[in-house]
XYZ file of C-alpha atoms in Angstrom:
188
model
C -14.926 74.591 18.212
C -15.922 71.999 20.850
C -19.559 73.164 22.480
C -21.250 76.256 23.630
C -20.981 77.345 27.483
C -22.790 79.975 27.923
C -25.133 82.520 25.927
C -25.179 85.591 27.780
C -23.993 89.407 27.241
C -20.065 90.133 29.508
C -20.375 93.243 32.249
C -20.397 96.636 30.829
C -21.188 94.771 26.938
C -24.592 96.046 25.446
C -24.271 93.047 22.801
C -25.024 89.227 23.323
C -22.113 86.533 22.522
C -21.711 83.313 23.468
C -18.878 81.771 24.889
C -17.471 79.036 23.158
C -14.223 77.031 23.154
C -11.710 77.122 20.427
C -8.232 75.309 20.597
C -9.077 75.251 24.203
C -9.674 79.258 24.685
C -12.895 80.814 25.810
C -13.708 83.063 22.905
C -16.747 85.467 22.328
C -18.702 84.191 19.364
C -20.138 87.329 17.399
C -23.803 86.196 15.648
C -25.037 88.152 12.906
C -27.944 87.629 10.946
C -29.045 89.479 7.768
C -32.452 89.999 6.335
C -34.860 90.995 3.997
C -38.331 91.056 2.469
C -38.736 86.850 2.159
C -35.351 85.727 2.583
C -34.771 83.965 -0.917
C -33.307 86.778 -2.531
C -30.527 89.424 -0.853
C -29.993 88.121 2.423
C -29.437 84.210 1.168
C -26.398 86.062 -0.529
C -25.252 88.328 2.024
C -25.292 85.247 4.115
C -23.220 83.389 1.696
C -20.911 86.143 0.711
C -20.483 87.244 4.287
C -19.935 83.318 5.439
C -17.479 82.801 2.683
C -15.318 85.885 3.362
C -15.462 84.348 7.223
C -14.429 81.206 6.121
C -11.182 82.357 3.974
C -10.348 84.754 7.476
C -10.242 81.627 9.577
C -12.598 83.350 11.816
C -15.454 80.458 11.161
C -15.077 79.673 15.401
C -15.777 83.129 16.261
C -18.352 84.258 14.119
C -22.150 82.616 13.298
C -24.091 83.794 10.513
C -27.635 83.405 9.628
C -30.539 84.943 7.399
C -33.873 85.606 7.853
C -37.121 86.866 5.824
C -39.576 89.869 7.394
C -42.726 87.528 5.527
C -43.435 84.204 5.974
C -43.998 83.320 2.137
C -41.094 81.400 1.457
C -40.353 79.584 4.484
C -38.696 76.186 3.951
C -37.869 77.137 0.024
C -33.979 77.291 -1.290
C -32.917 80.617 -2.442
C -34.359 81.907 -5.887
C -32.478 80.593 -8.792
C -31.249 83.495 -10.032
C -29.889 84.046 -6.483
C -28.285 81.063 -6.517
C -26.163 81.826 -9.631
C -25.631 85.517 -8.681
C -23.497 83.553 -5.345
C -21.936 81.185 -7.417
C -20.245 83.078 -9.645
C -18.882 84.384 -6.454
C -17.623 81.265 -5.585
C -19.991 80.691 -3.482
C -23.498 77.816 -2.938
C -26.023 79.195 -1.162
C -28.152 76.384 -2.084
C -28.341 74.155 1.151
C -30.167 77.631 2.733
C -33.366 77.656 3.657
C -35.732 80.411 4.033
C -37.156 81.097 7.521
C -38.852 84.119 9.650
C -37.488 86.214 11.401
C -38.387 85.764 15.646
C -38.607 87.703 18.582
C -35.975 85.010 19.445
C -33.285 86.669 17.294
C -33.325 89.842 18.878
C -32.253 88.101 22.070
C -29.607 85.428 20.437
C -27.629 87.893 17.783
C -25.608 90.685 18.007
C -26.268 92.204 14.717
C -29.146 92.343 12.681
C -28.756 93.460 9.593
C -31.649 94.672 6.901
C -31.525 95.155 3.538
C -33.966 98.204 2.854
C -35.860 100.864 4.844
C -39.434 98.521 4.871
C -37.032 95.688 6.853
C -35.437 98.488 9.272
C -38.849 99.234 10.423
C -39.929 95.667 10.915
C -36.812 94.219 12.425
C -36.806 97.401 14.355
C -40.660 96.846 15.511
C -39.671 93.454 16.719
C -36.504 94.025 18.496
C -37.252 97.644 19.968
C -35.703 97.119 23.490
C -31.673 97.951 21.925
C -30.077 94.788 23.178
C -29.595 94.091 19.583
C -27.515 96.074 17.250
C -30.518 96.370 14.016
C -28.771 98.750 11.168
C -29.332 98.707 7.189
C -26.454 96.668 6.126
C -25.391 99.282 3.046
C -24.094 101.018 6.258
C -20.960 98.972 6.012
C -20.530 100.125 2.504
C -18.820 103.152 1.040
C -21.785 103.433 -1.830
C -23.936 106.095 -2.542
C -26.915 103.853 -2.080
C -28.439 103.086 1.314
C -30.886 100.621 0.402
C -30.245 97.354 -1.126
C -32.722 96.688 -3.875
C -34.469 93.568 -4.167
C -34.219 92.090 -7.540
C -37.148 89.753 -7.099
C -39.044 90.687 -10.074
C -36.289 91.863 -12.200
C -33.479 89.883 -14.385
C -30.130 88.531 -13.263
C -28.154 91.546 -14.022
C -30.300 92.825 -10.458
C -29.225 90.014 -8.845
C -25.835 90.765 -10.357
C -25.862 94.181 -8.967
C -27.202 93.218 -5.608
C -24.486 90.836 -5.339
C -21.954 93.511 -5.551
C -23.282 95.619 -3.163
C -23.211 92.808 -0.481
C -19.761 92.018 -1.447
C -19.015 96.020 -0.251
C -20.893 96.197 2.344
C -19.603 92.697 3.627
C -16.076 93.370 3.779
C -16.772 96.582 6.188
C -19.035 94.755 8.091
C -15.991 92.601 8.694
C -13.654 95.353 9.664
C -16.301 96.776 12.250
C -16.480 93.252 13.965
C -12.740 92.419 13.725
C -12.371 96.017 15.198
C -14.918 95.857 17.896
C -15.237 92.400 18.969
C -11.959 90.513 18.162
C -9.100 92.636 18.583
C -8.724 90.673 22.239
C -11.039 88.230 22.008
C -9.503 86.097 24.129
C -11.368 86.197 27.881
């Protein structure tokens, strides 16, 4: 990828992308970013899950991923431990992540945001209420009977265990829905 243009939504496009070069294309680059309660539990791993599956997809040049916590409690800490291991026994290190809040600013620079539970729907929702941005419980993307994603904080790893699989799930739709909708001619 060599530099960002310009971040701005494309006529008749509800969603914001930013238009990027890649092998010397202009691509759309699709941002999503995931959150929950404190962000150093289930969206450090749906970042990490979701980044990974990106990664082995070569699609690393067309899509951004972030994470985000609805509190401010944790800001600047690494994921929780037990988080941690849940993602590496995926294969994947989530440790270099670092918890932040959630902004007004991310309901104008992503496309999706993506909660883990009813509590963050309403407060993503709250902040982002004019529609430019595409807010939706992330179990959406799943075909499980749950819709919320539970957050394991004061439970054992076997919670984080179970979280983790639900994010894998959920993940790989999430990835169908966005090579469906935003890639399939990509290309400007």
């Amino acid at each position: 990828m060599s530099g960002v243009l310009d971040p701005g939504g494309f006529p008749g496009e509800n969603l914001f992308f930013l238009r990027v070069y890649v092998h010397d294309r202009e691509v759309r680059l699709v941002r999503v970013l995931f959150v929950c309660m404190g962000n150093i539990c289930r969206s450090p791993i749906a970042q990490g899950i979701f980044e990974e599956m990106v990664r082995r997809e070569g699609l690393e040049g067309e899509i951004l991923v972030d994470s985000a916590g609805v509190g401010s409690w944790h800001i600047g800490e690494p994921p929780d431990p037990r988080a941690q291991e849940a993602a590496l026994r995926r294969g994947v290190d989530i440790s270099g992540q670092r918890a932040r809040q959630i902004s007004p600013e991310d309901c104008e620079s992503f496309d999706y945001i993506l909660t883990m539970d009813e509590e963050n729907y309403r407060a993503v929702s709250s902040l982002c209420p004019d529609g430019r941005v595409e807010v939706r419980p992330f179990l959406d993307f799943a075909d499980v009977p749950q819709t919320e994603v539970p957050d394991p904080y004061y439970g054992g790893p076997e919670g984080f265990e179970h979280v983790a699989r639900l994010l894998d799930e959920a993940a790989g739709g999430l990835l169908e829905e966005i090579r469906r909708k935003h890639l399939k001619s990509n290309v400007l």
